[in-house]
Amino acid sequence: MTFHETPHAPQVFPNRCLRKLKDCIAIRDRLLSRKLEEHKVTGTDEGQGQGQGHQEGGGITDDHVLMTAAEAFGAGVGERPVCVSDRVRLPYLECVINEGMRIRPVSPVLIPHTAMTDSRSPVRRGTRVLVNMWAIHHDPEHWDKPDLFNPDRFLDDRGHRVTPPCFMPFGAGPRVCVGESLARLELFLFLSSLLQRMSFKLPDGASPPNLQGRLGVVLQPLRYKVVVTPREGWEGGA
């Protein structure tokens, strides 16, 4: 698998830092290509089975996750429109969103930064630093079966939602993304509204979507086909 630069980068980033950005993208692509090849060599049967849309042993499948999230949502709000206060009543849906951001981070390698001063850390002044979010979110030292989509990893034994310390889709520290709260809110409202009003399934005879994605400035899904139909009571829209 190869990663391609976006062909419109000069138009999107028309400034004198474009060359540095493209250099960073090239470094990121090499890192991710190497990790992908390592995964192909060491991948487990479970990860391969999930990629084929089939998983034995009673594990969580994509259909199970979608059905559970939809049922939890239906039990929470019924036919009224979604509102922000529903987030606390739908912890599993939040877990599905978190697991999606973990297993396929929008930005596998975060925006580069440069160390401005020398400190006690081994990173010297002038060093360019890139955070490999893909490696952090797929580290087997912190995630059990990291290539398996499992929203339950964000729930404790009592079913309460938890946030593992190594989960940081928006970065961490003083440079964390300032739009995190808004982005999380939009994800919740968008996904919950879709699940409330629509059902999703593969076309007859179609294979599950390829989850590898295409890497440009961000990780983008590959083209796929899906059948979307209104749920009962939502045929006329809202």
PDB file of C-alpha atoms in Angstrom:
ATOM      1  CA  MET A   1       0.000   0.000   0.000  1.00  0.00           C
ATOM      2  CA  THR A   2       1.325   3.450  -0.884  1.00  0.00           C
ATOM      3  CA  PHE A   3       0.253   6.835   0.374  1.00  0.00           C
ATOM      4  CA  HIS A   4      -0.352   9.728  -1.989  1.00  0.00           C
ATOM      5  CA  GLU A   5      -0.002  13.433  -1.376  1.00  0.00           C
ATOM      6  CA  THR A   6      -3.073  15.529  -2.002  1.00  0.00           C
ATOM      7  CA  PRO A   7      -2.751  17.017  -5.517  1.00  0.00           C
ATOM      8  CA  HIS A   8      -4.149  20.354  -4.355  1.00  0.00           C
ATOM      9  CA  ALA A   9      -1.634  21.015  -1.569  1.00  0.00           C
ATOM     10  CA  PRO A  10      -0.232  24.225  -3.185  1.00  0.00           C
ATOM     11  CA  GLN A  11      -3.743  25.690  -3.361  1.00  0.00           C
ATOM     12  CA  VAL A  12      -4.670  24.620   0.170  1.00  0.00           C
ATOM     13  CA  PHE A  13      -1.392  25.825   1.713  1.00  0.00           C
ATOM     14  CA  PRO A  14      -0.238  28.791  -0.425  1.00  0.00           C
ATOM     15  CA  ASN A  15       2.575  29.992   1.838  1.00  0.00           C
ATOM     16  CA  ARG A  16       6.334  29.797   2.214  1.00  0.00           C
ATOM     17  CA  CYS A  17       6.057  26.914   4.693  1.00  0.00           C
ATOM     18  CA  LEU A  18       4.652  24.551   2.050  1.00  0.00           C
ATOM     19  CA  ARG A  19       7.999  22.867   1.425  1.00  0.00           C
ATOM     20  CA  LYS A  20       8.459  22.112   5.130  1.00  0.00           C
ATOM     21  CA  LEU A  21       4.915  20.761   5.317  1.00  0.00           C
ATOM     22  CA  LYS A  22       5.507  18.490   2.325  1.00  0.00           C
ATOM     23  CA  ASP A  23       8.757  17.260   3.901  1.00  0.00           C
ATOM     24  CA  CYS A  24       6.860  16.408   7.084  1.00  0.00           C
ATOM     25  CA  ILE A  25       4.163  14.606   5.091  1.00  0.00           C
ATOM     26  CA  ALA A  26       6.863  12.560   3.356  1.00  0.00           C
ATOM     27  CA  ILE A  27       8.368  11.605   6.736  1.00  0.00           C
ATOM     28  CA  ARG A  28       4.938  10.689   8.045  1.00  0.00           C
ATOM     29  CA  ASP A  29       4.196   8.558   4.984  1.00  0.00           C
ATOM     30  CA  ARG A  30       7.414   6.602   5.426  1.00  0.00           C
ATOM     31  CA  LEU A  31       6.635   5.982   9.103  1.00  0.00           C
ATOM     32  CA  LEU A  32       3.116   4.776   8.390  1.00  0.00           C
ATOM     33  CA  SER A  33       4.194   2.649   5.437  1.00  0.00           C
ATOM     34  CA  ARG A  34       6.714   0.887   7.648  1.00  0.00           C
ATOM     35  CA  LYS A  35       4.162   0.295  10.418  1.00  0.00           C
ATOM     36  CA  LEU A  36       1.667  -1.033   7.873  1.00  0.00           C
ATOM     37  CA  GLU A  37       4.171  -3.507   6.460  1.00  0.00           C
ATOM     38  CA  GLU A  38       5.040  -4.644   9.996  1.00  0.00           C
ATOM     39  CA  HIS A  39       1.346  -5.223  10.686  1.00  0.00           C
ATOM     40  CA  LYS A  40       0.973  -7.275   7.509  1.00  0.00           C
ATOM     41  CA  VAL A  41       3.805  -9.531   8.675  1.00  0.00           C
ATOM     42  CA  THR A  42       2.732  -9.846  12.324  1.00  0.00           C
ATOM     43  CA  GLY A  43      -1.056  -9.449  11.948  1.00  0.00           C
ATOM     44  CA  THR A  44      -3.180 -11.883  13.926  1.00  0.00           C
ATOM     45  CA  ASP A  45      -5.911 -14.100  12.565  1.00  0.00           C
ATOM     46  CA  GLU A  46      -8.484 -12.018  14.440  1.00  0.00           C
ATOM     47  CA  GLY A  47      -7.384  -8.813  12.740  1.00  0.00           C
ATOM     48  CA  GLN A  48      -7.420 -10.502   9.347  1.00  0.00           C
ATOM     49  CA  GLY A  49     -10.844 -11.980  10.002  1.00  0.00           C
ATOM     50  CA  GLN A  50     -12.253  -8.613  10.873  1.00  0.00           C
ATOM     51  CA  GLY A  51     -10.889  -7.163   7.660  1.00  0.00           C
ATOM     52  CA  GLN A  52     -12.856  -9.796   5.781  1.00  0.00           C
ATOM     53  CA  GLY A  53     -16.053  -8.924   7.624  1.00  0.00           C
ATOM     54  CA  HIS A  54     -16.141 -12.196   9.546  1.00  0.00           C
ATOM     55  CA  GLN A  55     -15.178 -12.851  13.136  1.00  0.00           C
ATOM     56  CA  GLU A  56     -15.625 -16.090  15.001  1.00  0.00           C
ATOM     57  CA  GLY A  57     -15.748 -16.819  18.697  1.00  0.00           C
ATOM     58  CA  GLY A  58     -18.590 -14.479  19.616  1.00  0.00           C
ATOM     59  CA  GLY A  59     -16.551 -11.283  19.316  1.00  0.00           C
ATOM     60  CA  ILE A  60     -17.951  -7.880  18.478  1.00  0.00           C
ATOM     61  CA  THR A  61     -18.616  -7.441  14.771  1.00  0.00           C
ATOM     62  CA  ASP A  62     -19.336  -4.221  12.896  1.00  0.00           C
ATOM     63  CA  ASP A  63     -23.012  -5.216  12.574  1.00  0.00           C
ATOM     64  CA  HIS A  64     -23.205  -5.875  16.315  1.00  0.00           C
ATOM     65  CA  VAL A  65     -21.711  -2.491  17.136  1.00  0.00           C
ATOM     66  CA  LEU A  66     -24.064  -0.672  14.796  1.00  0.00           C
ATOM     67  CA  MET A  67     -27.115  -2.530  16.065  1.00  0.00           C
ATOM     68  CA  THR A  68     -26.191  -1.998  19.719  1.00  0.00           C
ATOM     69  CA  ALA A  69     -25.544   1.697  19.205  1.00  0.00           C
ATOM     70  CA  ALA A  70     -28.839   2.115  17.355  1.00  0.00           C
ATOM     71  CA  GLU A  71     -30.816   0.246  20.013  1.00  0.00           C
ATOM     72  CA  ALA A  72     -29.204   2.204  22.827  1.00  0.00           C
ATOM     73  CA  PHE A  73     -30.048   5.411  21.041  1.00  0.00           C
ATOM     74  CA  GLY A  74     -33.644   4.419  20.372  1.00  0.00           C
ATOM     75  CA  ALA A  75     -34.133   3.540  24.016  1.00  0.00           C
ATOM     76  CA  GLY A  76     -32.774   6.914  25.050  1.00  0.00           C
ATOM     77  CA  VAL A  77     -34.660   9.492  23.032  1.00  0.00           C
ATOM     78  CA  GLY A  78     -37.402   7.847  20.974  1.00  0.00           C
ATOM     79  CA  GLU A  79     -38.730  10.056  18.208  1.00  0.00           C
ATOM     80  CA  ARG A  80     -37.714  13.497  19.399  1.00  0.00           C
ATOM     81  CA  PRO A  81     -34.684  15.255  17.871  1.00  0.00           C
ATOM     82  CA  VAL A  82     -31.281  14.665  19.406  1.00  0.00           C
ATOM     83  CA  CYS A  83     -30.001  17.188  21.927  1.00  0.00           C
ATOM     84  CA  VAL A  84     -26.710  17.739  23.709  1.00  0.00           C
ATOM     85  CA  SER A  85     -28.029  16.492  27.057  1.00  0.00           C
ATOM     86  CA  ASP A  86     -28.508  13.013  25.547  1.00  0.00           C
ATOM     87  CA  ARG A  87     -24.747  12.407  25.604  1.00  0.00           C
ATOM     88  CA  VAL A  88     -24.758  11.338  29.256  1.00  0.00           C
ATOM     89  CA  ARG A  89     -27.572   8.853  28.562  1.00  0.00           C
ATOM     90  CA  LEU A  90     -25.778   7.162  25.663  1.00  0.00           C
ATOM     91  CA  PRO A  91     -22.335   6.152  26.921  1.00  0.00           C
ATOM     92  CA  TYR A  92     -21.938   3.281  24.473  1.00  0.00           C
ATOM     93  CA  LEU A  93     -22.458   5.552  21.486  1.00  0.00           C
ATOM     94  CA  GLU A  94     -19.678   7.769  22.840  1.00  0.00           C
ATOM     95  CA  CYS A  95     -17.498   4.665  23.118  1.00  0.00           C
ATOM     96  CA  VAL A  96     -18.194   3.788  19.480  1.00  0.00           C
ATOM     97  CA  ILE A  97     -17.073   7.287  18.477  1.00  0.00           C
ATOM     98  CA  ASN A  98     -13.928   7.041  20.612  1.00  0.00           C
ATOM     99  CA  GLU A  99     -13.001   3.651  19.206  1.00  0.00           C
ATOM    100  CA  GLY A 100     -13.447   4.979  15.684  1.00  0.00           C
ATOM    101  CA  MET A 101     -11.053   7.839  16.427  1.00  0.00           C
ATOM    102  CA  ARG A 102      -8.598   5.431  18.040  1.00  0.00           C
ATOM    103  CA  ILE A 103      -8.411   2.729  15.394  1.00  0.00           C
ATOM    104  CA  ARG A 104      -8.410   5.195  12.477  1.00  0.00           C
ATOM    105  CA  PRO A 105      -7.171   8.598  13.696  1.00  0.00           C
ATOM    106  CA  VAL A 106      -8.044  11.425  11.318  1.00  0.00           C
ATOM    107  CA  SER A 107      -4.468  12.673  11.537  1.00  0.00           C
ATOM    108  CA  PRO A 108      -2.160   9.647  12.008  1.00  0.00           C
ATOM    109  CA  VAL A 109       0.802  11.988  12.527  1.00  0.00           C
ATOM    110  CA  LEU A 110       0.081  15.313  14.194  1.00  0.00           C
ATOM    111  CA  ILE A 111       1.171  18.730  12.960  1.00  0.00           C
ATOM    112  CA  PRO A 112       4.947  19.145  13.437  1.00  0.00           C
ATOM    113  CA  HIS A 113       6.385  21.425  16.100  1.00  0.00           C
ATOM    114  CA  THR A 114       9.915  22.674  16.733  1.00  0.00           C
ATOM    115  CA  ALA A 115      11.625  22.808  20.127  1.00  0.00           C
ATOM    116  CA  MET A 116      12.309  26.490  20.820  1.00  0.00           C
ATOM    117  CA  THR A 117      14.671  26.083  23.787  1.00  0.00           C
ATOM    118  CA  ASP A 118      16.907  23.493  25.400  1.00  0.00           C
ATOM    119  CA  SER A 119      15.490  21.816  28.485  1.00  0.00           C
ATOM    120  CA  ARG A 120      16.066  18.753  30.624  1.00  0.00           C
ATOM    121  CA  SER A 121      14.442  16.586  27.958  1.00  0.00           C
ATOM    122  CA  PRO A 122      16.626  14.902  25.308  1.00  0.00           C
ATOM    123  CA  VAL A 123      14.900  16.985  22.611  1.00  0.00           C
ATOM    124  CA  ARG A 124      17.330  19.774  21.781  1.00  0.00           C
ATOM    125  CA  ARG A 125      16.536  23.272  20.554  1.00  0.00           C
ATOM    126  CA  GLY A 126      15.672  23.360  16.849  1.00  0.00           C
ATOM    127  CA  THR A 127      14.565  19.713  16.736  1.00  0.00           C
ATOM    128  CA  ARG A 128      11.447  19.102  14.687  1.00  0.00           C
ATOM    129  CA  VAL A 129       8.976  16.900  16.569  1.00  0.00           C
ATOM    130  CA  LEU A 130       6.155  14.851  15.035  1.00  0.00           C
ATOM    131  CA  VAL A 131       3.762  12.868  17.240  1.00  0.00           C
ATOM    132  CA  ASN A 132       2.988   9.457  15.715  1.00  0.00           C
ATOM    133  CA  MET A 133      -0.633   9.148  16.801  1.00  0.00           C
ATOM    134  CA  TRP A 134      -1.082   5.924  14.832  1.00  0.00           C
ATOM    135  CA  ALA A 135       1.648   4.204  16.843  1.00  0.00           C
ATOM    136  CA  ILE A 136       0.247   5.497  20.149  1.00  0.00           C
ATOM    137  CA  HIS A 137      -3.261   4.266  19.361  1.00  0.00           C
ATOM    138  CA  HIS A 138      -2.040   0.856  18.145  1.00  0.00           C
ATOM    139  CA  ASP A 139       0.572   0.141  20.809  1.00  0.00           C
ATOM    140  CA  PRO A 140      -0.044  -3.412  22.125  1.00  0.00           C
ATOM    141  CA  GLU A 141       1.546  -2.389  25.422  1.00  0.00           C
ATOM    142  CA  HIS A 142      -1.482  -0.184  26.106  1.00  0.00           C
ATOM    143  CA  TRP A 143      -4.247  -1.646  23.926  1.00  0.00           C
ATOM    144  CA  ASP A 144      -5.360  -5.262  23.970  1.00  0.00           C
ATOM    145  CA  LYS A 145      -5.662  -6.450  20.347  1.00  0.00           C
ATOM    146  CA  PRO A 146      -5.192  -2.910  19.006  1.00  0.00           C
ATOM    147  CA  ASP A 147      -6.319  -3.770  15.459  1.00  0.00           C
ATOM    148  CA  LEU A 148      -9.697  -5.026  16.690  1.00  0.00           C
ATOM    149  CA  PHE A 149     -12.605  -2.562  16.734  1.00  0.00           C
ATOM    150  CA  ASN A 150     -13.890  -2.887  20.295  1.00  0.00           C
ATOM    151  CA  PRO A 151     -15.776   0.041  21.903  1.00  0.00           C
ATOM    152  CA  ASP A 152     -15.886  -1.880  25.203  1.00  0.00           C
ATOM    153  CA  ARG A 153     -12.300  -0.825  25.872  1.00  0.00           C
ATOM    154  CA  PHE A 154     -13.738   2.585  26.823  1.00  0.00           C
ATOM    155  CA  LEU A 155     -16.014   1.112  29.517  1.00  0.00           C
ATOM    156  CA  ASP A 156     -15.039  -0.058  32.988  1.00  0.00           C
ATOM    157  CA  ASP A 157     -16.365  -3.181  34.727  1.00  0.00           C
ATOM    158  CA  ARG A 158     -19.469  -1.291  35.881  1.00  0.00           C
ATOM    159  CA  GLY A 159     -20.290  -0.010  32.410  1.00  0.00           C
ATOM    160  CA  HIS A 160     -19.116   3.533  33.108  1.00  0.00           C
ATOM    161  CA  ARG A 161     -17.262   5.384  30.375  1.00  0.00           C
ATOM    162  CA  VAL A 162     -13.520   5.815  30.882  1.00  0.00           C
ATOM    163  CA  THR A 163     -10.761   7.531  28.911  1.00  0.00           C
ATOM    164  CA  PRO A 164      -7.452   5.623  28.806  1.00  0.00           C
ATOM    165  CA  PRO A 165      -4.442   7.946  29.268  1.00  0.00           C
ATOM    166  CA  CYS A 166      -2.942   6.856  25.932  1.00  0.00           C
ATOM    167  CA  PHE A 167      -6.057   7.930  24.009  1.00  0.00           C
ATOM    168  CA  MET A 168      -5.413  11.389  22.604  1.00  0.00           C
ATOM    169  CA  PRO A 169      -7.047  11.889  19.187  1.00  0.00           C
ATOM    170  CA  PHE A 170      -6.880  15.667  19.579  1.00  0.00           C
ATOM    171  CA  GLY A 171      -3.380  15.803  21.016  1.00  0.00           C
ATOM    172  CA  ALA A 172      -2.439  16.474  24.624  1.00  0.00           C
ATOM    173  CA  GLY A 173      -0.915  19.070  26.884  1.00  0.00           C
ATOM    174  CA  PRO A 174      -0.951  22.849  26.346  1.00  0.00           C
ATOM    175  CA  ARG A 175      -1.104  22.391  22.552  1.00  0.00           C
ATOM    176  CA  VAL A 176      -4.203  20.186  22.539  1.00  0.00           C
ATOM    177  CA  CYS A 177      -6.661  21.032  19.747  1.00  0.00           C
ATOM    178  CA  VAL A 178      -8.764  24.011  20.844  1.00  0.00           C
ATOM    179  CA  GLY A 179     -11.706  22.703  18.827  1.00  0.00           C
ATOM    180  CA  GLU A 180     -11.940  19.354  20.635  1.00  0.00           C
ATOM    181  CA  SER A 181     -15.171  20.106  22.516  1.00  0.00           C
ATOM    182  CA  LEU A 182     -16.945  21.349  19.394  1.00  0.00           C
ATOM    183  CA  ALA A 183     -15.668  18.444  17.285  1.00  0.00           C
ATOM    184  CA  ARG A 184     -16.829  15.860  19.833  1.00  0.00           C
ATOM    185  CA  LEU A 185     -20.241  17.499  20.058  1.00  0.00           C
ATOM    186  CA  GLU A 186     -20.629  17.534  16.274  1.00  0.00           C
ATOM    187  CA  LEU A 187     -19.597  13.882  16.008  1.00  0.00           C
ATOM    188  CA  PHE A 188     -22.180  12.887  18.598  1.00  0.00           C
ATOM    189  CA  LEU A 189     -25.041  14.876  17.075  1.00  0.00           C
ATOM    190  CA  PHE A 190     -24.209  13.767  13.530  1.00  0.00           C
ATOM    191  CA  LEU A 191     -23.852  10.050  14.281  1.00  0.00           C
ATOM    192  CA  SER A 192     -26.765   9.831  16.705  1.00  0.00           C
ATOM    193  CA  SER A 193     -29.093  11.588  14.258  1.00  0.00           C
ATOM    194  CA  LEU A 194     -28.093   9.198  11.475  1.00  0.00           C
ATOM    195  CA  LEU A 195     -28.612   6.132  13.661  1.00  0.00           C
ATOM    196  CA  GLN A 196     -31.961   7.416  14.863  1.00  0.00           C
ATOM    197  CA  ARG A 197     -33.348   8.051  11.390  1.00  0.00           C
ATOM    198  CA  MET A 198     -31.527   5.650   9.079  1.00  0.00           C
ATOM    199  CA  SER A 199     -30.472   2.015   8.852  1.00  0.00           C
ATOM    200  CA  PHE A 200     -27.297   0.972   7.047  1.00  0.00           C
ATOM    201  CA  LYS A 201     -26.356  -2.278   5.349  1.00  0.00           C
ATOM    202  CA  LEU A 202     -24.105  -3.566   2.594  1.00  0.00           C
ATOM    203  CA  PRO A 203     -25.581  -4.131  -0.869  1.00  0.00           C
ATOM    204  CA  ASP A 204     -26.349  -7.780  -1.609  1.00  0.00           C
ATOM    205  CA  GLY A 205     -23.149  -9.623  -2.449  1.00  0.00           C
ATOM    206  CA  ALA A 206     -20.897  -6.670  -1.632  1.00  0.00           C
ATOM    207  CA  SER A 207     -17.730  -6.999   0.440  1.00  0.00           C
ATOM    208  CA  PRO A 208     -17.217  -4.934   3.603  1.00  0.00           C
ATOM    209  CA  PRO A 209     -15.409  -1.616   3.050  1.00  0.00           C
ATOM    210  CA  ASN A 210     -11.621  -1.595   3.040  1.00  0.00           C
ATOM    211  CA  LEU A 211     -10.623   0.114   6.281  1.00  0.00           C
ATOM    212  CA  GLN A 212      -7.030   0.942   5.343  1.00  0.00           C
ATOM    213  CA  GLY A 213      -7.906   4.407   4.076  1.00  0.00           C
ATOM    214  CA  ARG A 214      -6.010   6.837   1.856  1.00  0.00           C
ATOM    215  CA  LEU A 215      -3.482   9.178   3.404  1.00  0.00           C
ATOM    216  CA  GLY A 216      -3.254  12.793   2.308  1.00  0.00           C
ATOM    217  CA  VAL A 217      -3.190  15.726   4.703  1.00  0.00           C
ATOM    218  CA  VAL A 218      -5.609  13.572   6.735  1.00  0.00           C
ATOM    219  CA  LEU A 219      -6.638   9.913   6.604  1.00  0.00           C
ATOM    220  CA  GLN A 220      -9.543   9.540   4.185  1.00  0.00           C
ATOM    221  CA  PRO A 221     -11.857   6.544   3.664  1.00  0.00           C
ATOM    222  CA  LEU A 222     -11.696   4.654   0.396  1.00  0.00           C
ATOM    223  CA  ARG A 223     -14.793   4.627  -1.796  1.00  0.00           C
ATOM    224  CA  TYR A 224     -17.427   2.089  -0.768  1.00  0.00           C
ATOM    225  CA  LYS A 225     -21.096   1.287  -1.324  1.00  0.00           C
ATOM    226  CA  VAL A 226     -23.764   1.180   1.356  1.00  0.00           C
ATOM    227  CA  VAL A 227     -27.554   0.953   1.343  1.00  0.00           C
ATOM    228  CA  VAL A 228     -29.175   3.636   3.507  1.00  0.00           C
ATOM    229  CA  THR A 229     -32.908   3.413   4.218  1.00  0.00           C
ATOM    230  CA  PRO A 230     -35.126   5.525   6.505  1.00  0.00           C
ATOM    231  CA  ARG A 231     -36.239   3.869   9.723  1.00  0.00           C
ATOM    232  CA  GLU A 232     -39.935   3.400  10.404  1.00  0.00           C
ATOM    233  CA  GLY A 233     -41.517   6.736  11.171  1.00  0.00           C
ATOM    234  CA  TRP A 234     -38.769   8.739   9.467  1.00  0.00           C
ATOM    235  CA  GLU A 235     -39.684   8.076   5.837  1.00  0.00           C
ATOM    236  CA  GLY A 236     -40.755  11.657   5.277  1.00  0.00           C
ATOM    237  CA  GLY A 237     -37.709  13.210   6.910  1.00  0.00           C
ATOM    238  CA  ALA A 238     -37.741  15.669   9.778  1.00  0.00           C
TER     239      ALA A 238
END
